[in-house]
Amino acid sequence: WLKEQQQQQQQRGVAAGTFVLPCCLWHCRASLDERNVDGGYLRRAGRMLDASTPVTVRSFSGREITFSLTVPCTVWELKRKVSDAWHLPPDCQRMLLDSAVLEDDEPLDVLHRSLSTSGDVLTTRTLQLTLAVSNVDALQRLAHADPGVRVNALRALLYSAEKGDDNVVKAVLERLVQLDTEDERASRAAAVEVLCNVAERGDMRVLRCLAQRLNDHTWRADWFTRRASVVTLGTLAEEGLVENGQLLQRLMEEDPDWRVRLAALEALGAHAFPETATAIATRLQDEQWRVRHAALPILARVARRGDEHIVREVCRTLKGSDERLIPAAARTLADIAPFGEAQSIEALVEVLNKPLIGEVRAALVAAIAHLQQDRKPL
């Protein structure tokens, strides 16, 4: 393509050796190649790109972001851009090139050109750096007077703290107690998310702290923190939810916000056993369709085949007016109804006779065929 462009420009009277590089080429990956093609104009294009240095930053957690920085630009300016994108305080960031920590005042364009000329960057002119976050700086900022600084410190701990770091767990628990008297919803939710990521499974300090506040309605006006707490209880609880199963069941049934009810339902579903199926089946009557929809696959997994009460509730949901629930209800019925049971098959056929789109009809036909078989599946 480049040679064709050169020939066309020469035919239009452009003198040989003064090839005009199209602007669109500056953004092509091919223009970043260091190979010397046809007189070296790709190499000259590479020098033009130094005016806008591409830098890729990758965190230890695997997140990645690329900036196109205007020269001159320092490491500190890059940290500010990362802070704007990921809400990480610049002071908590450490930029690494291989294993070397870069100083804040180092110019990225000089470093970029030195790597390119030394051959360390072979086929790309994008400078690749690794982001490390300092736990010490983040923990110190938890006591800062500015709420925004405290929130960013908690977000930094989400990136940097390792699983089981007891110092982080203690510091965040202390901060969470202080937040009970302050109207900082973002900080509370961020603190709970840090505990979910860092605390070990079965950590009773965290489980009791969250359960106490949910039982006492400490956060009754803050659904966001309640939902984060429910997710954390489900994530950190021991198998079987020995400690907090009843609390999650109560939240699933009574919490005024459907997002908290949904989170409690999913937490119960992750640890569910047949004895909890009846409680989960009550969510088929929830006012929010998303909660009803989430309850169906959980029942398909935990309910005993032939449970008359649950089969009846799923049939009622199947024949309801919400078409969004029909495929999930049909699949659940195929998994829990007795083989050959007339009530379930008739309910499926009744719905199949309605005008429905192809995907919904396919789910109904598959469920009918499954229940009509004479033998149990392997």
Short mmCIF file of C-alpha atoms in Angstrom, two decimals:
data_model
loop_
_atom_site.label_atom_id
_atom_site.label_comp_id
_atom_site.label_asym_id
_atom_site.label_seq_id
_atom_site.Cartn_x
_atom_site.Cartn_y
_atom_site.Cartn_z
CA TRP A 1 0.00 0.00 0.00
CA LEU A 2 2.86 2.37 0.83
CA LYS A 3 4.56 1.73 -2.51
CA GLU A 4 1.26 2.32 -4.35
CA GLN A 5 0.84 5.63 -2.51
CA GLN A 6 4.39 6.65 -3.43
CA GLN A 7 3.86 5.78 -7.09
CA GLN A 8 0.60 7.75 -7.22
CA GLN A 9 2.25 10.81 -5.70
CA GLN A 10 5.18 10.56 -8.12
CA GLN A 11 2.70 10.44 -11.02
CA ARG A 12 1.13 13.64 -9.68
CA GLY A 13 4.51 15.35 -9.91
CA VAL A 14 5.91 14.84 -6.41
CA ALA A 15 9.67 14.58 -6.70
CA ALA A 16 11.35 11.30 -5.86
CA GLY A 17 12.68 11.14 -2.32
CA THR A 18 10.09 13.62 -0.99
CA PHE A 19 7.39 11.06 -0.28
CA VAL A 20 4.48 12.59 1.65
CA LEU A 21 3.36 10.26 4.44
CA PRO A 22 -0.46 10.16 4.85
CA CYS A 23 -1.61 11.27 8.31
CA CYS A 24 -3.70 8.14 8.80
CA LEU A 25 -0.50 6.08 8.79
CA TRP A 26 0.60 7.65 12.06
CA HIS A 27 -2.12 5.70 13.84
CA CYS A 28 -1.44 2.37 12.09
CA ARG A 29 0.40 -0.32 13.99
CA ALA A 30 2.47 -0.90 10.84
CA SER A 31 3.90 2.62 11.15
CA LEU A 32 5.40 1.69 14.52
CA ASP A 33 7.49 -1.12 13.06
CA GLU A 34 11.21 -0.48 13.22
CA ARG A 35 11.98 -2.24 9.94
CA ASN A 36 13.59 -0.02 7.30
CA VAL A 37 11.15 -0.27 4.37
CA ASP A 38 11.88 1.38 1.01
CA GLY A 39 14.32 4.08 1.99
CA GLY A 40 13.52 4.26 5.71
CA TYR A 41 10.36 6.37 5.72
CA LEU A 42 8.85 4.16 8.42
CA ARG A 43 11.80 4.96 10.64
CA ARG A 44 11.26 8.68 9.97
CA ALA A 45 7.58 8.25 10.81
CA GLY A 46 8.59 6.69 14.11
CA ARG A 47 10.50 9.83 15.05
CA MET A 48 7.45 11.92 14.28
CA LEU A 49 5.45 9.82 16.76
CA ASP A 50 7.76 10.92 19.60
CA ALA A 51 5.66 14.09 19.77
CA SER A 52 2.88 11.93 21.22
CA THR A 53 4.27 9.13 23.38
CA PRO A 54 2.00 6.08 23.80
CA VAL A 55 2.28 4.59 27.30
CA THR A 56 0.54 1.45 28.54
CA VAL A 57 0.09 1.02 32.30
CA ARG A 58 -0.74 -2.43 33.67
CA SER A 59 -1.61 -3.18 37.29
CA PHE A 60 -0.69 -6.36 39.14
CA SER A 61 -4.38 -7.30 39.13
CA GLY A 62 -4.34 -7.40 35.31
CA ARG A 63 -6.12 -4.14 34.50
CA GLU A 64 -4.58 -2.19 31.65
CA ILE A 65 -4.95 1.31 30.23
CA THR A 66 -3.11 3.17 27.46
CA PHE A 67 -2.48 6.91 27.28
CA SER A 68 -1.16 9.03 24.43
CA LEU A 69 0.88 11.65 26.26
CA THR A 70 2.02 14.94 24.71
CA VAL A 71 5.73 15.66 25.01
CA PRO A 72 7.15 16.78 27.37
CA CYS A 73 5.55 14.56 30.01
CA THR A 74 6.86 13.23 33.32
CA VAL A 75 6.08 10.16 35.39
CA TRP A 76 4.14 12.35 37.82
CA GLU A 77 1.85 13.60 35.04
CA LEU A 78 1.21 9.98 34.05
CA LYS A 79 0.27 9.20 37.67
CA ARG A 80 -2.24 12.06 37.58
CA LYS A 81 -3.86 10.58 34.48
CA VAL A 82 -4.03 7.14 36.14
CA SER A 83 -5.60 8.83 39.17
CA ASP A 84 -8.29 10.43 37.00
CA ALA A 85 -9.06 7.10 35.30
CA TRP A 86 -8.84 4.69 38.24
CA HIS A 87 -9.24 7.02 41.26
CA LEU A 88 -5.89 6.02 42.76
CA PRO A 89 -4.00 8.75 44.65
CA PRO A 90 -0.80 9.66 42.75
CA ASP A 91 1.21 9.50 45.98
CA CYS A 92 0.23 5.84 46.41
CA GLN A 93 1.38 4.85 42.92
CA ARG A 94 4.74 3.39 42.00
CA MET A 95 5.61 3.13 38.28
CA LEU A 96 7.93 0.25 37.44
CA LEU A 97 9.92 -0.40 34.29
CA ASP A 98 10.88 -4.05 34.63
CA SER A 99 11.99 -4.02 38.30
CA ALA A 100 13.18 -0.40 38.45
CA VAL A 101 11.05 2.24 40.19
CA LEU A 102 10.76 5.42 38.11
CA GLU A 103 11.19 8.82 39.74
CA ASP A 104 8.33 11.32 39.50
CA ASP A 105 10.38 13.88 37.57
CA GLU A 106 11.67 11.46 34.92
CA PRO A 107 10.58 12.55 31.39
CA LEU A 108 8.77 9.73 29.65
CA ASP A 109 9.69 10.82 26.12
CA VAL A 110 13.44 10.60 26.85
CA LEU A 111 12.99 7.18 28.42
CA HIS A 112 10.84 6.15 25.47
CA ARG A 113 13.47 7.13 22.88
CA SER A 114 16.33 5.56 24.82
CA LEU A 115 14.52 2.22 24.92
CA SER A 116 13.74 2.37 21.21
CA THR A 117 17.33 3.14 20.18
CA SER A 118 18.79 0.55 22.56
CA GLY A 119 16.68 -2.21 21.02
CA ASP A 120 14.80 -3.04 24.24
CA VAL A 121 11.54 -2.31 22.44
CA LEU A 122 11.64 -4.39 19.25
CA THR A 123 8.35 -4.26 17.39
CA THR A 124 6.41 -1.57 19.20
CA ARG A 125 7.06 2.00 20.20
CA THR A 126 4.57 1.86 23.08
CA LEU A 127 6.24 2.27 26.47
CA GLN A 128 4.92 -0.43 28.83
CA LEU A 129 4.99 0.23 32.59
CA THR A 130 3.74 -1.70 35.62
CA LEU A 131 1.71 0.02 38.33
CA ALA A 132 2.30 -0.87 41.99
CA VAL A 133 0.27 0.71 44.78
CA SER A 134 1.71 1.45 48.23
CA ASN A 135 -0.29 0.00 51.16
CA VAL A 136 1.53 2.18 53.66
CA ASP A 137 0.55 5.42 51.96
CA ALA A 138 -3.04 4.24 51.50
CA LEU A 139 -3.43 3.23 55.16
CA GLN A 140 -2.12 6.59 56.31
CA ARG A 141 -4.68 8.36 54.15
CA LEU A 142 -7.60 6.55 55.81
CA ALA A 143 -7.42 9.13 58.61
CA HIS A 144 -7.22 12.14 56.27
CA ALA A 145 -9.64 15.01 56.90
CA ASP A 146 -10.83 15.10 53.27
CA PRO A 147 -13.52 12.43 52.56
CA GLY A 148 -12.43 12.25 48.92
CA VAL A 149 -8.89 11.36 49.96
CA ARG A 150 -10.21 8.60 52.23
CA VAL A 151 -12.33 7.12 49.45
CA ASN A 152 -9.36 7.09 47.06
CA ALA A 153 -7.21 5.44 49.73
CA LEU A 154 -9.77 2.65 50.08
CA ARG A 155 -9.86 2.22 46.32
CA ALA A 156 -6.08 2.02 46.32
CA LEU A 157 -6.26 -0.82 48.85
CA LEU A 158 -8.57 -2.69 46.47
CA TYR A 159 -5.66 -2.79 44.01
CA SER A 160 -2.75 -3.30 46.36
CA ALA A 161 -3.74 -5.26 49.47
CA GLU A 162 -3.09 -8.98 49.39
CA LYS A 163 -5.57 -11.61 50.54
CA GLY A 164 -5.23 -12.18 54.27
CA ASP A 165 -3.39 -8.92 55.06
CA ASP A 166 -4.38 -8.57 58.72
CA ASN A 167 -3.11 -5.00 59.05
CA VAL A 168 -5.41 -3.85 56.26
CA VAL A 169 -8.40 -5.74 57.70
CA LYS A 170 -7.90 -4.18 61.16
CA ALA A 171 -7.45 -0.67 59.77
CA VAL A 172 -10.54 -0.88 57.56
CA LEU A 173 -12.67 -2.34 60.37
CA GLU A 174 -11.64 0.58 62.60
CA ARG A 175 -12.47 3.03 59.85
CA LEU A 176 -15.86 1.35 59.29
CA VAL A 177 -16.77 1.87 62.97
CA GLN A 178 -15.95 5.57 62.64
CA LEU A 179 -18.07 5.82 59.50
CA ASP A 180 -21.22 4.77 61.42
CA THR A 181 -21.59 8.34 62.67
CA GLU A 182 -20.68 10.02 59.39
CA ASP A 183 -22.70 10.44 56.21
CA GLU A 184 -20.13 8.96 53.83
CA ARG A 185 -21.89 6.30 51.79
CA ALA A 186 -19.12 6.01 49.22
CA SER A 187 -16.51 5.43 51.94
CA ARG A 188 -18.64 2.83 53.73
CA ALA A 189 -19.29 0.84 50.59
CA ALA A 190 -15.63 1.04 49.55
CA ALA A 191 -14.54 -0.16 53.01
CA VAL A 192 -16.86 -3.16 52.79
CA GLU A 193 -15.54 -4.00 49.33
CA VAL A 194 -11.97 -3.93 50.65
CA LEU A 195 -12.96 -6.35 53.44
CA CYS A 196 -14.58 -8.63 50.87
CA ASN A 197 -11.37 -8.71 48.80
CA VAL A 198 -8.80 -8.89 51.60
CA ALA A 199 -10.32 -10.81 54.54
CA GLU A 200 -9.99 -14.57 54.64
CA ARG A 201 -13.05 -16.77 54.32
CA GLY A 202 -14.59 -17.37 57.73
CA ASP A 203 -13.06 -14.24 59.31
CA MET A 204 -15.48 -13.81 62.22
CA ARG A 205 -14.39 -10.22 62.92
CA VAL A 206 -15.68 -9.13 59.52
CA LEU A 207 -18.75 -11.37 59.50
CA ARG A 208 -19.90 -10.22 62.95
CA CYS A 209 -19.18 -6.56 62.21
CA LEU A 210 -21.34 -6.59 59.08
CA ALA A 211 -24.05 -8.83 60.54
CA GLN A 212 -24.42 -6.59 63.60
CA ARG A 213 -24.94 -3.49 61.47
CA LEU A 214 -27.41 -5.23 59.18
CA ASN A 215 -29.37 -6.57 62.16
CA ASP A 216 -29.39 -3.20 63.92
CA HIS A 217 -30.44 -1.36 60.73
CA THR A 218 -27.41 0.92 61.11
CA TRP A 219 -27.34 1.43 57.36
CA ARG A 220 -31.11 1.42 56.76
CA ALA A 221 -30.84 4.55 54.57
CA ASP A 222 -27.85 3.26 52.58
CA TRP A 223 -28.83 0.45 50.23
CA PHE A 224 -25.46 0.55 48.47
CA THR A 225 -23.55 -0.41 51.62
CA ARG A 226 -26.21 -2.97 52.59
CA ARG A 227 -25.82 -4.67 49.23
CA ALA A 228 -22.01 -4.66 49.51
CA SER A 229 -22.31 -6.15 53.00
CA VAL A 230 -24.63 -8.91 51.82
CA VAL A 231 -22.22 -9.80 49.00
CA THR A 232 -19.36 -9.89 51.52
CA LEU A 233 -21.31 -12.13 53.91
CA GLY A 234 -22.00 -14.56 51.08
CA THR A 235 -18.38 -14.47 49.90
CA LEU A 236 -16.68 -14.87 53.29
CA ALA A 237 -19.19 -17.17 54.99
CA GLU A 238 -18.25 -20.75 55.70
CA GLU A 239 -20.02 -23.51 53.80
CA GLY A 240 -23.67 -23.76 54.78
CA LEU A 241 -23.98 -20.18 56.12
CA VAL A 242 -24.06 -21.47 59.70
CA GLU A 243 -23.68 -17.99 61.17
CA ASN A 244 -25.69 -15.72 58.89
CA GLY A 245 -28.11 -17.85 56.90
CA GLN A 246 -31.16 -16.56 58.76
CA LEU A 247 -30.01 -12.96 58.41
CA LEU A 248 -29.60 -13.31 54.65
CA GLN A 249 -32.98 -15.02 54.40
CA ARG A 250 -34.63 -12.15 56.28
CA LEU A 251 -32.96 -9.57 54.03
CA MET A 252 -34.00 -11.56 50.97
CA GLU A 253 -37.63 -11.41 52.08
CA GLU A 254 -37.94 -8.06 53.84
CA ASP A 255 -35.37 -5.52 52.65
CA PRO A 256 -37.12 -2.54 51.04
CA ASP A 257 -34.61 -2.28 48.19
CA TRP A 258 -34.81 -4.94 45.46
CA ARG A 259 -31.06 -4.75 44.81
CA VAL A 260 -30.36 -5.86 48.38
CA ARG A 261 -32.98 -8.62 48.12
CA LEU A 262 -31.35 -9.80 44.90
CA ALA A 263 -27.89 -9.84 46.48
CA ALA A 264 -29.20 -11.80 49.48
CA LEU A 265 -30.91 -14.28 47.17
CA GLU A 266 -27.71 -14.84 45.19
CA ALA A 267 -25.68 -15.20 48.41
CA LEU A 268 -28.10 -17.83 49.68
CA GLY A 269 -28.09 -19.51 46.29
CA ALA A 270 -24.30 -19.89 46.39
CA HIS A 271 -24.61 -21.92 49.63
CA ALA A 272 -28.10 -23.31 49.12
CA PHE A 273 -29.26 -26.79 50.06
CA PRO A 274 -32.72 -28.42 49.69
CA GLU A 275 -33.93 -27.13 53.08
CA THR A 276 -33.66 -23.52 51.86
CA ALA A 277 -35.53 -24.14 48.61
CA THR A 278 -38.91 -23.27 50.13
CA ALA A 279 -37.65 -19.88 51.31
CA ILE A 280 -36.10 -19.18 47.92
CA ALA A 281 -39.38 -20.12 46.22
CA THR A 282 -41.10 -17.23 48.00
CA ARG A 283 -39.08 -14.86 45.80
CA LEU A 284 -41.11 -16.01 42.81
CA GLN A 285 -43.73 -13.58 44.14
CA ASP A 286 -41.30 -10.67 44.48
CA GLU A 287 -42.49 -7.38 43.01
CA GLN A 288 -39.23 -6.97 41.04
CA TRP A 289 -38.96 -9.27 38.01
CA ARG A 290 -35.16 -9.47 38.26
CA VAL A 291 -35.47 -11.09 41.69
CA ARG A 292 -38.05 -13.57 40.38
CA HIS A 293 -35.83 -14.37 37.41
CA ALA A 294 -32.77 -14.98 39.63
CA ALA A 295 -34.72 -17.33 41.90
CA LEU A 296 -35.59 -19.74 39.06
CA PRO A 297 -32.12 -21.15 38.20
CA ILE A 298 -31.32 -21.41 41.92
CA LEU A 299 -34.44 -23.54 42.44
CA ALA A 300 -33.46 -25.67 39.45
CA ARG A 301 -30.18 -26.41 41.22
CA VAL A 302 -31.28 -26.98 44.82
CA ALA A 303 -34.93 -28.10 44.84
CA ARG A 304 -35.72 -31.79 45.02
CA ARG A 305 -37.39 -33.26 41.96
CA GLY A 306 -41.06 -33.77 42.70
CA ASP A 307 -41.41 -31.12 45.42
CA GLU A 308 -45.11 -30.36 44.88
CA HIS A 309 -45.10 -26.91 46.48
CA ILE A 310 -42.17 -25.62 44.46
CA VAL A 311 -43.44 -27.20 41.22
CA ARG A 312 -46.77 -25.45 41.76
CA GLU A 313 -45.07 -22.09 42.35
CA VAL A 314 -42.94 -22.44 39.20
CA CYS A 315 -46.04 -23.36 37.16
CA ARG A 316 -47.74 -20.21 38.44
CA THR A 317 -44.72 -18.13 37.39
CA LEU A 318 -44.65 -19.86 34.00
CA LYS A 319 -48.28 -18.96 33.30
CA GLY A 320 -47.86 -15.38 34.49
CA SER A 321 -47.94 -12.38 32.20
CA ASP A 322 -44.18 -11.70 32.19
CA GLU A 323 -42.71 -13.27 29.06
CA ARG A 324 -39.17 -12.53 30.26
CA LEU A 325 -39.49 -15.29 32.87
CA ILE A 326 -40.87 -18.05 30.63
CA PRO A 327 -37.60 -19.60 29.37
CA ALA A 328 -36.06 -19.77 32.86
CA ALA A 329 -39.31 -21.12 34.34
CA ALA A 330 -39.53 -23.80 31.64
CA ARG A 331 -35.96 -24.94 32.26
CA THR A 332 -36.56 -25.00 36.02
CA LEU A 333 -39.73 -27.03 35.61
CA ALA A 334 -37.87 -29.55 33.43
CA ASP A 335 -35.33 -29.99 36.24
CA ILE A 336 -37.66 -30.31 39.25
CA ALA A 337 -41.01 -31.70 38.00
CA PRO A 338 -41.58 -35.48 38.05
CA PHE A 339 -41.14 -37.16 34.70
CA GLY A 340 -44.47 -37.55 32.92
CA GLU A 341 -46.39 -35.38 35.42
CA ALA A 342 -49.54 -34.14 33.69
CA GLN A 343 -49.83 -30.85 35.63
CA SER A 344 -46.41 -29.58 34.57
CA ILE A 345 -46.71 -30.73 30.94
CA GLU A 346 -50.18 -29.16 30.63
CA ALA A 347 -48.86 -25.87 32.00
CA LEU A 348 -46.05 -25.88 29.43
CA VAL A 349 -48.43 -26.73 26.57
CA GLU A 350 -50.86 -24.00 27.67
CA VAL A 351 -48.13 -21.37 27.47
CA LEU A 352 -46.83 -22.82 24.19
CA ASN A 353 -50.19 -22.12 22.55
CA LYS A 354 -49.70 -18.38 23.09
CA PRO A 355 -48.05 -16.21 20.40
CA LEU A 356 -44.40 -16.22 21.48
CA ILE A 357 -41.02 -15.49 19.91
CA GLY A 358 -38.87 -18.38 18.71
CA GLU A 359 -36.41 -18.46 21.64
CA VAL A 360 -39.22 -18.70 24.20
CA ARG A 361 -41.02 -21.39 22.21
CA ALA A 362 -37.81 -23.40 21.89
CA ALA A 363 -37.37 -23.44 25.69
CA LEU A 364 -40.96 -24.66 26.15
CA VAL A 365 -40.63 -27.40 23.53
CA ALA A 366 -37.37 -28.62 25.09
CA ALA A 367 -38.93 -28.76 28.57
CA ILE A 368 -41.96 -30.71 27.31
CA ALA A 369 -39.75 -33.21 25.50
CA HIS A 370 -37.63 -33.66 28.63
CA LEU A 371 -40.59 -34.32 30.94
CA GLN A 372 -42.27 -36.70 28.50
CA GLN A 373 -39.38 -39.13 28.46
CA ASP A 374 -39.97 -42.37 30.35
CA ARG A 375 -36.51 -42.74 31.87
CA LYS A 376 -34.51 -40.51 34.15
CA PRO A 377 -31.46 -38.79 32.69
CA LEU A 378 -28.06 -40.24 33.48
#
